[in-house]
XYZ file of C-alpha atoms in Angstrom:
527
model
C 0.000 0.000 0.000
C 2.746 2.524 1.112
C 4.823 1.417 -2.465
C 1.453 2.720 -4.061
C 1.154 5.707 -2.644
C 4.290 6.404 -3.569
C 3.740 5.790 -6.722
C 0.480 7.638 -6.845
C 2.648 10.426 -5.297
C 5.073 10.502 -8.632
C 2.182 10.572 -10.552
C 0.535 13.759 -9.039
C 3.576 15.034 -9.302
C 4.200 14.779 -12.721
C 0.283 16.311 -13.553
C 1.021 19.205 -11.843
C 4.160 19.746 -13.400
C 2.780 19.021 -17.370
C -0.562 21.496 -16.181
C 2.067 24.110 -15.162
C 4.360 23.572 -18.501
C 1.298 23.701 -20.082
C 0.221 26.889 -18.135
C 3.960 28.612 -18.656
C 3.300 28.096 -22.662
C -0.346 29.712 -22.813
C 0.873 32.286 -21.121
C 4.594 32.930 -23.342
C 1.968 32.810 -26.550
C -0.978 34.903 -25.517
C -0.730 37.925 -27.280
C 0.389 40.957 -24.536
C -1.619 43.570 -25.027
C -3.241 46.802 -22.701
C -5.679 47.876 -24.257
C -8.940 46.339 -26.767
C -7.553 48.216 -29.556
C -4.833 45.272 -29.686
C -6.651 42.560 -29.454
C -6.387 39.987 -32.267
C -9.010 40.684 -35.099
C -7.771 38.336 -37.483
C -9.450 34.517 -38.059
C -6.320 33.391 -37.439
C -5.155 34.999 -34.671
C -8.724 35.029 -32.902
C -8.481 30.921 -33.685
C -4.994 30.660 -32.082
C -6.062 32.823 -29.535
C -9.188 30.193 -28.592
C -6.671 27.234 -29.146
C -4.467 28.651 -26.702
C -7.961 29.464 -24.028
C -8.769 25.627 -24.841
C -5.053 24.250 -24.180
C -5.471 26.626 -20.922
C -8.436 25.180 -19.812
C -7.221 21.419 -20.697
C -4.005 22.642 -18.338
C -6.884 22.812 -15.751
C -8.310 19.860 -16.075
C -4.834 18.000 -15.563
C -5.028 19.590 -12.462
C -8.252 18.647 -11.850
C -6.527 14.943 -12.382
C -4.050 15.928 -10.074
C -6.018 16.865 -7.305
C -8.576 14.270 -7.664
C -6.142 11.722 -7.121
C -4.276 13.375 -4.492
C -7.578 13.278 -2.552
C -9.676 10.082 -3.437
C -6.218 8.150 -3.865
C -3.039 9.413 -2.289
C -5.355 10.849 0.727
C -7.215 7.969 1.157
C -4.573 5.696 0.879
C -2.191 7.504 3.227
C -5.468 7.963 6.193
C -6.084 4.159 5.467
C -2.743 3.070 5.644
C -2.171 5.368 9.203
C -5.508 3.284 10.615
C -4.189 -0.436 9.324
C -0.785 0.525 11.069
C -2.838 1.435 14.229
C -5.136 -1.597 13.847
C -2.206 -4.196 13.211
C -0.296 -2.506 16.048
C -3.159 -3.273 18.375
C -3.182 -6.980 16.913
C -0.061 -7.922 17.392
C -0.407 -6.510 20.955
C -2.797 -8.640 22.414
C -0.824 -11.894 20.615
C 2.047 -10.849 22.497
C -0.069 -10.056 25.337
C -1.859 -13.641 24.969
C 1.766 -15.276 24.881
C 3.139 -13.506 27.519
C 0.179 -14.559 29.541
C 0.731 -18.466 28.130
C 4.324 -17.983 29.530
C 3.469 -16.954 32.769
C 1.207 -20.406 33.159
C 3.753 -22.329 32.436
C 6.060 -20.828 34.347
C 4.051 -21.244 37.355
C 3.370 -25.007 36.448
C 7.286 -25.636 36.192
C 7.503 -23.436 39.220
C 4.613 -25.803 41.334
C 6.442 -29.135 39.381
C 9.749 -28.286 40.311
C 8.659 -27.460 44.160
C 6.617 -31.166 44.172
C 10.316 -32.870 42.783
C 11.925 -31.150 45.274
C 9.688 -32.004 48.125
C 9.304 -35.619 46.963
C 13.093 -35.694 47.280
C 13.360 -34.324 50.864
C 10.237 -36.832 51.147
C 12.702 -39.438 50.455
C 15.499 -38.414 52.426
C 13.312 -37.917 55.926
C 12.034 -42.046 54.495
C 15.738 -42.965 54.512
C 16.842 -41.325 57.973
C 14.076 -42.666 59.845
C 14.519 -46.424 58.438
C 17.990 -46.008 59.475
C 17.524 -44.529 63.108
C 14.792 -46.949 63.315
C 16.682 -50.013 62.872
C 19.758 -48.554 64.828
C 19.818 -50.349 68.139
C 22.010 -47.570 69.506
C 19.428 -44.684 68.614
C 17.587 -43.140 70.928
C 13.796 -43.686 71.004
C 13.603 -39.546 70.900
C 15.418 -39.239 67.950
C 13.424 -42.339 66.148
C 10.372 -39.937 67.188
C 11.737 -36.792 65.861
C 12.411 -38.687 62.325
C 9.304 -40.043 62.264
C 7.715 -36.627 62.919
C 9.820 -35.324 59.768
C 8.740 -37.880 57.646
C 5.480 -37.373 58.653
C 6.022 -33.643 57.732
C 7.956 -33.825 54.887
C 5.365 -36.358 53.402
C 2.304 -34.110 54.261
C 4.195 -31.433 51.996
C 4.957 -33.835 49.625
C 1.016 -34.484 48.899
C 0.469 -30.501 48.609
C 3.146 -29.710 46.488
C 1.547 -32.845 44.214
C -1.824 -31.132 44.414
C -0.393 -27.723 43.420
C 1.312 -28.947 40.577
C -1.281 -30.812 39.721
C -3.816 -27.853 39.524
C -1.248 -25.709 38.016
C -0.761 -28.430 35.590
C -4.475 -28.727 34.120
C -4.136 -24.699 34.198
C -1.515 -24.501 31.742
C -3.265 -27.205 29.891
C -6.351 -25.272 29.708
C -4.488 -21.626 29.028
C -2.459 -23.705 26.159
C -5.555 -25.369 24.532
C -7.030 -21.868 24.685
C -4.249 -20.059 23.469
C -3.343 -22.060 20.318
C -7.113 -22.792 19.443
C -9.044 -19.574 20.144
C -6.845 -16.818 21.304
C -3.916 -16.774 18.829
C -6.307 -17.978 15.635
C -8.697 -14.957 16.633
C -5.891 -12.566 16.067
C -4.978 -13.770 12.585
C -8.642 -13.973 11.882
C -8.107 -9.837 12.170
C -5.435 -9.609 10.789
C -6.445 -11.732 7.882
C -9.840 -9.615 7.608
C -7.748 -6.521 8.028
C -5.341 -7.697 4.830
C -8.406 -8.024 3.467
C -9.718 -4.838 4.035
C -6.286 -3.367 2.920
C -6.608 -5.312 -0.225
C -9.972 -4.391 -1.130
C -9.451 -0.997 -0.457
C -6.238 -1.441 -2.979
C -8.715 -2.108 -5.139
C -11.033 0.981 -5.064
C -7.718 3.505 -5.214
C -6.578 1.318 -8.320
C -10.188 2.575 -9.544
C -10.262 5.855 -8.437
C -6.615 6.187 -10.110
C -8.551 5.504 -13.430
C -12.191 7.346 -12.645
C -9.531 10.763 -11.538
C -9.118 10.800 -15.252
C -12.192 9.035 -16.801
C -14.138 12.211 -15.382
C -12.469 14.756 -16.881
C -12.201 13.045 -20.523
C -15.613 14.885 -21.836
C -14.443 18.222 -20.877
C -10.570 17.172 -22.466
C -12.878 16.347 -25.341
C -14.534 19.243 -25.404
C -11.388 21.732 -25.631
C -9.581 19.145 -28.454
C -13.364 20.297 -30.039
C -12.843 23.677 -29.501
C -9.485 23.713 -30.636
C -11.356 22.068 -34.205
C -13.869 24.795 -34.425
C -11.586 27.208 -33.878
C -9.176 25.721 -36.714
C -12.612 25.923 -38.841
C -13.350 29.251 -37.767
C -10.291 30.758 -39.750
C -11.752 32.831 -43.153
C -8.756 34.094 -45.391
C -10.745 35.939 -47.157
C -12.366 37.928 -43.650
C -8.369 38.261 -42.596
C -7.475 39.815 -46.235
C -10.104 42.550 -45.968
C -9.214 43.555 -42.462
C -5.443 43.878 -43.813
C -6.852 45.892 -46.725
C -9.099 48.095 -44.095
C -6.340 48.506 -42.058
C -3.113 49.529 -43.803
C -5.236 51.576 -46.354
C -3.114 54.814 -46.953
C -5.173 56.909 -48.900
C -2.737 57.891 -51.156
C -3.518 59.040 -54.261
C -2.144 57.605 -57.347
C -0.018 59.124 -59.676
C -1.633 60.169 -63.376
C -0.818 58.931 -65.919
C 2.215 60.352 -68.644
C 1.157 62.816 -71.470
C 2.233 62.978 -74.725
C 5.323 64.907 -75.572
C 5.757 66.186 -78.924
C 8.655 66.706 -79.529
C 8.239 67.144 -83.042
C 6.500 70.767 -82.854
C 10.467 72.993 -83.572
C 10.832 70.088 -86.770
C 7.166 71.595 -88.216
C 7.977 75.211 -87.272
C 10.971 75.184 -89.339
C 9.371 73.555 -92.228
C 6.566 75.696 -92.387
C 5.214 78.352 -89.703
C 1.733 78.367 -90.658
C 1.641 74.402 -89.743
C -0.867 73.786 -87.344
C 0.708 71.869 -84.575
C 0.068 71.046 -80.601
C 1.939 73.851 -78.798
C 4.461 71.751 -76.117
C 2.823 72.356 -72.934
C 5.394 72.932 -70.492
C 3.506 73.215 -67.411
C 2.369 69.393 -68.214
C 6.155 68.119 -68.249
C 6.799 66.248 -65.355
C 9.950 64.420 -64.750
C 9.281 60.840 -64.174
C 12.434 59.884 -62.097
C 10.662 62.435 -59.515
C 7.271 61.071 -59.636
C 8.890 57.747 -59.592
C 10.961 58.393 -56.814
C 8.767 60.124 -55.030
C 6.567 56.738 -54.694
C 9.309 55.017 -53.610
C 9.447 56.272 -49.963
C 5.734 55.238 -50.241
C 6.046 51.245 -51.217
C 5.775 50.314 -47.847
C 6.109 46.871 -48.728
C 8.034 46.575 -51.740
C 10.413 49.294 -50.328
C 11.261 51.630 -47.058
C 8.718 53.070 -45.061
C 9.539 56.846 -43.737
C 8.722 56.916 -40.314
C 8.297 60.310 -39.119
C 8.005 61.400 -35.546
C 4.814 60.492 -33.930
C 3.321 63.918 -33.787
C 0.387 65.328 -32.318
C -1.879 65.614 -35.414
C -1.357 62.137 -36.777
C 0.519 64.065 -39.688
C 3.250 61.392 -39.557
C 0.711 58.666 -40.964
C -0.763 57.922 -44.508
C -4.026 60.031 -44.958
C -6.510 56.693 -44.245
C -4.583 55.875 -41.201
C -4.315 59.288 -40.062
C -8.115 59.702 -40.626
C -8.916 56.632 -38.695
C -6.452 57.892 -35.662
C -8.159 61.028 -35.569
C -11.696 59.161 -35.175
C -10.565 57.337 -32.536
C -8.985 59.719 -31.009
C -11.852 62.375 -31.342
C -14.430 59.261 -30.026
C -12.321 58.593 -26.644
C -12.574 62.300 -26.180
C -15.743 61.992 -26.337
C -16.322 59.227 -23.921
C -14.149 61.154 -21.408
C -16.722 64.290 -22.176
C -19.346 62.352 -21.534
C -17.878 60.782 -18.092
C -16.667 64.347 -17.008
C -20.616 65.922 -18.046
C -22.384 62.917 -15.722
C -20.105 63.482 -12.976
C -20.766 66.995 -13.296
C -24.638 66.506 -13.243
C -24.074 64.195 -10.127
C -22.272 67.099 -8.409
C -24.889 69.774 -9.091
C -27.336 67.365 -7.978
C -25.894 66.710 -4.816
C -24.934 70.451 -4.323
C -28.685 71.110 -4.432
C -29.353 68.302 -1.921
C -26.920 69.930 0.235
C -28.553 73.402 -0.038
C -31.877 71.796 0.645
C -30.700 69.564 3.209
C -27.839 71.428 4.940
C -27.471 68.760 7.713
C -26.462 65.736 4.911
C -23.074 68.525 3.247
C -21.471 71.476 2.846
C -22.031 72.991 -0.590
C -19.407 74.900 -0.837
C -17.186 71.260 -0.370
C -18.186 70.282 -4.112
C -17.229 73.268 -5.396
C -13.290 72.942 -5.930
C -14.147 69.114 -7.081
C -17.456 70.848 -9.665
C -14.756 73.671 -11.048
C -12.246 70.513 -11.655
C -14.622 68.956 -13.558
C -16.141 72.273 -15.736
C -12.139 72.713 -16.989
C -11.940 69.266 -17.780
C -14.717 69.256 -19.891
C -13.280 72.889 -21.120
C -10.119 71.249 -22.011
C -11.713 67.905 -23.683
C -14.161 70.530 -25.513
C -11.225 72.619 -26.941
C -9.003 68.927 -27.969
C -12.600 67.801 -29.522
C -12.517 70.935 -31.992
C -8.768 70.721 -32.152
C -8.774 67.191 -33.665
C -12.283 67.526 -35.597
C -10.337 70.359 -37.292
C -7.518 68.398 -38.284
C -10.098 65.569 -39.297
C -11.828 68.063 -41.466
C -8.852 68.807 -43.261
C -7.843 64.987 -43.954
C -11.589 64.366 -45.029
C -11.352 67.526 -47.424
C -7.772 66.268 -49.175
C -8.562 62.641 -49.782
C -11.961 63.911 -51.306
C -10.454 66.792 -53.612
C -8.296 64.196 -54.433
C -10.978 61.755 -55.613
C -12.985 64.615 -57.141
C -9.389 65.378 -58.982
C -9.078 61.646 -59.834
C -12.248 60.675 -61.286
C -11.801 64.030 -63.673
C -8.917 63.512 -64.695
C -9.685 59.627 -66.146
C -13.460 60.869 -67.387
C -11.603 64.149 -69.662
C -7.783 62.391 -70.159
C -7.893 61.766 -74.139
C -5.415 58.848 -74.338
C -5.999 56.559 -71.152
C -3.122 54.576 -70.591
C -3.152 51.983 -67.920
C -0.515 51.827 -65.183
C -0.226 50.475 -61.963
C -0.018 52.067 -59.131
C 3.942 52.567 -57.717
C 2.214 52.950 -54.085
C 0.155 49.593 -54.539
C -3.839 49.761 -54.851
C -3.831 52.044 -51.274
C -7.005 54.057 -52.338
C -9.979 55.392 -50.801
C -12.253 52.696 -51.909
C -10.927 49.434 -51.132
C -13.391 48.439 -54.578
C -12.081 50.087 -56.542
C -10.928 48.108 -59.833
C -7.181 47.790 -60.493
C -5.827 49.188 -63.502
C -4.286 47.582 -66.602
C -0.585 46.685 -66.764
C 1.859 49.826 -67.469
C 3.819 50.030 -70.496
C 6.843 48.839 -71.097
C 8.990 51.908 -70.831
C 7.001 53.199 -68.042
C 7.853 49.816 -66.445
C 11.378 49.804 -67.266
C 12.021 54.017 -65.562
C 10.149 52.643 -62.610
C 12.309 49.674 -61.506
C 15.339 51.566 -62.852
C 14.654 54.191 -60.592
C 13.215 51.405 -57.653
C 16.739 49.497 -57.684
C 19.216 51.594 -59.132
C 18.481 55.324 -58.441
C 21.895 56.571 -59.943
C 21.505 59.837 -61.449
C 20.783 62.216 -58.194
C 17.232 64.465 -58.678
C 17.405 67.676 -60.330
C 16.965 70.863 -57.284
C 13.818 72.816 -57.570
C 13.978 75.070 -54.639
C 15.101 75.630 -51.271
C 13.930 75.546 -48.000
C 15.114 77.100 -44.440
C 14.435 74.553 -41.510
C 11.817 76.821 -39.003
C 11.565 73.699 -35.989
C 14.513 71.420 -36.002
C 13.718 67.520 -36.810
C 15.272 64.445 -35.649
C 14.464 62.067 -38.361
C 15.452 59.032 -36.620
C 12.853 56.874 -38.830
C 14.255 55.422 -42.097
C 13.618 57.288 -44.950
C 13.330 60.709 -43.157
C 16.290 63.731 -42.819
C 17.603 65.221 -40.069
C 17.516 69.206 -39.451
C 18.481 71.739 -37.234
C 16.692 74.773 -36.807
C 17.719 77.533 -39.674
C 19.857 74.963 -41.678
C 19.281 75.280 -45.555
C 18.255 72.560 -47.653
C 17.536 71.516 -51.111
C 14.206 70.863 -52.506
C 14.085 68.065 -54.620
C 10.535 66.691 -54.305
C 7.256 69.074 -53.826
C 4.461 68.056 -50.972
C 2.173 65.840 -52.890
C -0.647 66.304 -50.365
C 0.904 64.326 -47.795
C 2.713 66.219 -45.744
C 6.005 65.479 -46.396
C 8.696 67.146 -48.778
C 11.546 65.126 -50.219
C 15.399 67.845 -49.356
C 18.672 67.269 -49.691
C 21.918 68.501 -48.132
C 25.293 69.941 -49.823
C 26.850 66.229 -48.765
C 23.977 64.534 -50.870
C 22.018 62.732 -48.129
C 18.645 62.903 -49.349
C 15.677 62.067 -46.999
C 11.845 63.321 -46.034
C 11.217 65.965 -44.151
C 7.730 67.641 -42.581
C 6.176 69.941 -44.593
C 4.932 71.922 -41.868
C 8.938 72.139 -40.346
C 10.233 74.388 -43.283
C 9.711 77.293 -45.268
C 9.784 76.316 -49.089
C 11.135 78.695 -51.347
C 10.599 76.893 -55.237
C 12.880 78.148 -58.044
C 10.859 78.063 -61.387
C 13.746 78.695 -64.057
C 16.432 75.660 -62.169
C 16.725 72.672 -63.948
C 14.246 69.924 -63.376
C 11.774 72.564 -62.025
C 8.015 71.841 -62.478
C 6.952 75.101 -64.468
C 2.556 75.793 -64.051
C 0.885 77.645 -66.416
């Protein structure tokens, strides 16, 4: 019994070890996160999140095992094991006590049987001396009577030294039959039902090792199930759109390339009255810069400029800025709407107080009421602060779609070309164009991978904040430094400088003072 509970023991053991590996590995794979806004939305992630709740909750039940057994088995077993100890301790007791009893009869018999042999022998003696006196001639008839009167004594004790032995004698006989046919086979009669016992009860812990585990098996079954359904729950297509909602940048695309005719001086000089397509010069653009202008905006296909994280989300891609605003402007308003309900309790209770002056002191909810009104002051004035800067993200990406959808309904020659910045548009709909052309193609990847021929100046700038552009793909400034304009704003809120050394980077629109040079080379002339 005690080698089973041992090994009962080991067993618990080893549960509550694999529950708390189990346990430690939920917990290294849950996703960390403080707040709902990062909490998985993906299938996928959702699903590994429930496997994980289900492999958390089958951790449990191995505990379950564990404690089940350490109470209907190693509990038992150890409390019934403590009571057969007591029980065979008491058993073996009263055989010892029976023998010790058995021994003290017989040593009384062999005390009584010795005393009757040596009686009989003094018996003998006195028998001898008085035979001898007796037939001496030259004895004394005094000391033939004092023999005779110790025979006579020695005889009498004799015959009660026979009758003591001789009830001593059946005593032992009687204590011995006793003692080897009732006494001693009661005891192993208990001690036989009490291996019994033990072995019976062997028997029900051997069970309740199995049932600790047998009960817990349709609740194992159930997480392994909802570890299935949650493998079924996954939808790629769900997870695709919520990637496509959620890194949507809002950029616009570029437009597409017009026509340069070059051929307009060749028809001048043959003839000037030759009707010809003036060369629009405002409409030249240089395609390395609109090129590499969408290269710091392939996100995925190239390097993403991360800006400083400023106040007015200006940092982020026009959809992701817009969507950061919202939120932003709809926790304000939460904490508004805390801050007006706390102030409606307080001006409630004031006026209890000033109708009930023994329940408060008005004037105590005052400093805690004028708290409350600047809070909501302050809330109020960051409400309008970012609604403004929501306003003007709403009004871009819509001038740009109104600017969009003209220019593709009254372009003459529509070529198709895909987007440099990916299909990052307003409506996540809308349809992809055609393949670009093959020179178009061939400038963009040129430009992508190669990027030799430095960009053309077409201004200067004068940094008015300094910038630490510690984010790849941005330029540091210092305050007043002077920098070369290489790239307009295109609406996003970053300009694309370079210094005298070359190092070329973005820079925050809103951090410098532009100063655009129409005659330099490269420069994008308007009419």
């Amino acid at each position: 019994m005690e080698k089973y509970a041992k090994f009962v023991k080991e067993r618990i053991e080893i549960e509550q070890n694999y529950a708390k590996q189990l346990r430690n590995l939920v917990k290294k794979y849950c996703p960390k996160r403080s707040s709902k806004d990062e909490e998985p939305r993906f299938t996928s992630c959702i699903a590994f999140f429930n496997i994980l709740n289900e492999l958390n909750d089958y951790a449990g039940q191995r505990e379950v095992v564990a404690e089940e057994m350490g109470h209907r088995v190693y509990g038992e077993l150890m409390r019934y094991s403590h009571d057969l100890k007591t029980e065979r301790k008491m058993h073996l007791q009263e055989g010892r006590k029976a023998q010790q009893y058995l021994d003290m009869c017989w040593k009384q018999m062999d005390n009584s049987k010795k005393k009757f042999e040596r009686e009989c022998r003094e018996a003998e003696k006195a028998q001898q001396s008085y035979e001898r006196l007796d037939n001496d001639t030259n004895a004394t008839k005094a000391d033939v009577e004092k023999a005779k009167q110790q025979l006579n004594l020695r005889t009498h004790m004799a015959d009660e030294n026979k009758n003591e032995y001789a009830a001593q004698l059946q005593n032992f006989n009687g204590e011995q039959h006793k003692h080897y046919y009732i006494v001693i086979p009661q005891i192993y009669k208990q001690l036989q039902e009490m291996d019994e016992r033990r072995t019976i009860k062997l028997s029900e812990c051997y069970r309740g090792f199995a049932d600790s585990e047998r009960k817990v098996i349709p609740i194992i079954s159930k997480c392994l199930e909802g570890m299935i359904l949650a493998a079924k729950s996954v939808d790629e297509h769900r997870d695709s759109q919520l990637v496509i909602d959620c890194f949507k940048s809002g950029f616009e695309p570029p437009g597409d390339f017009p026509f340069e005719d070059y051929s307009q001086n060749i028809y001048r000089t043959i003839s000037d009255g030759t009707i010809s397509t003036p060369k629009q010069e405002g409409m030249r653009i240089d395609s390395k810069t609109t090129v590499g202008k969408s290269k710091g905006k392939l996100w995925l296909f190239g390097k993403k400029p991360k800006g400083p994280a400023l106040e007015d989300f200006s940092h982020l891609p026009p959809e992701q800025r817009r969507k950061k605003l919202q939120q932003r402007i709809d926790e304000l308003n939460r904490e508004l709407q805390k801050e007006t309900d706390q102030k409606d309790a307080l001006i409630k209770m004031k006026d209890v107080y000033e109708k009930n002056p023994q329940m408060g002191d008005p004037s105590s909810l005052q400093p805690k009421l004028a708290e409350t009104m600047s809070n909501m002051d302050r809330l109020r004035m960051e409400i309008h602060k970012n609604e403004a800067w929501l306003s003007e993200v709403e009004g871009k990406v819509a001038a740009r779609s109104d600017r969009r959808h003209s220019s593709d309904i009254n372009h003459l020659v529509t070529q198709g070309r895909e987007s440099p910045e990916g299909s990052y548009t307003d409506d996540a709909n809308q349809e992809v164009r055609g393949p670009p052309q093959q020179h178009a193609h061939t400038n963009e990847f040129d430009d992508e991978f190669e990027d030799d021929d430095p960009l053309p100046a077409i201004g200067h700038c004068k940094a008015i904040y300094p910038f630490d552009g510690h984010n790849e793909g941005t330029l540091a400034m210092k305050e007043g430094e002077i920098l070369y304009i290489i790239e307009e704003d295109k609406g996003d809120g970053w300009t694309r400088a370079r210094r005298q050394n070359g190092e070329e980077g973005y820079v925050p629109t809103s951090y410098i003072d532009v100063t655009l040079e129409k005659n330099s080379k490269g420069a994008v002339t308007y009419i």
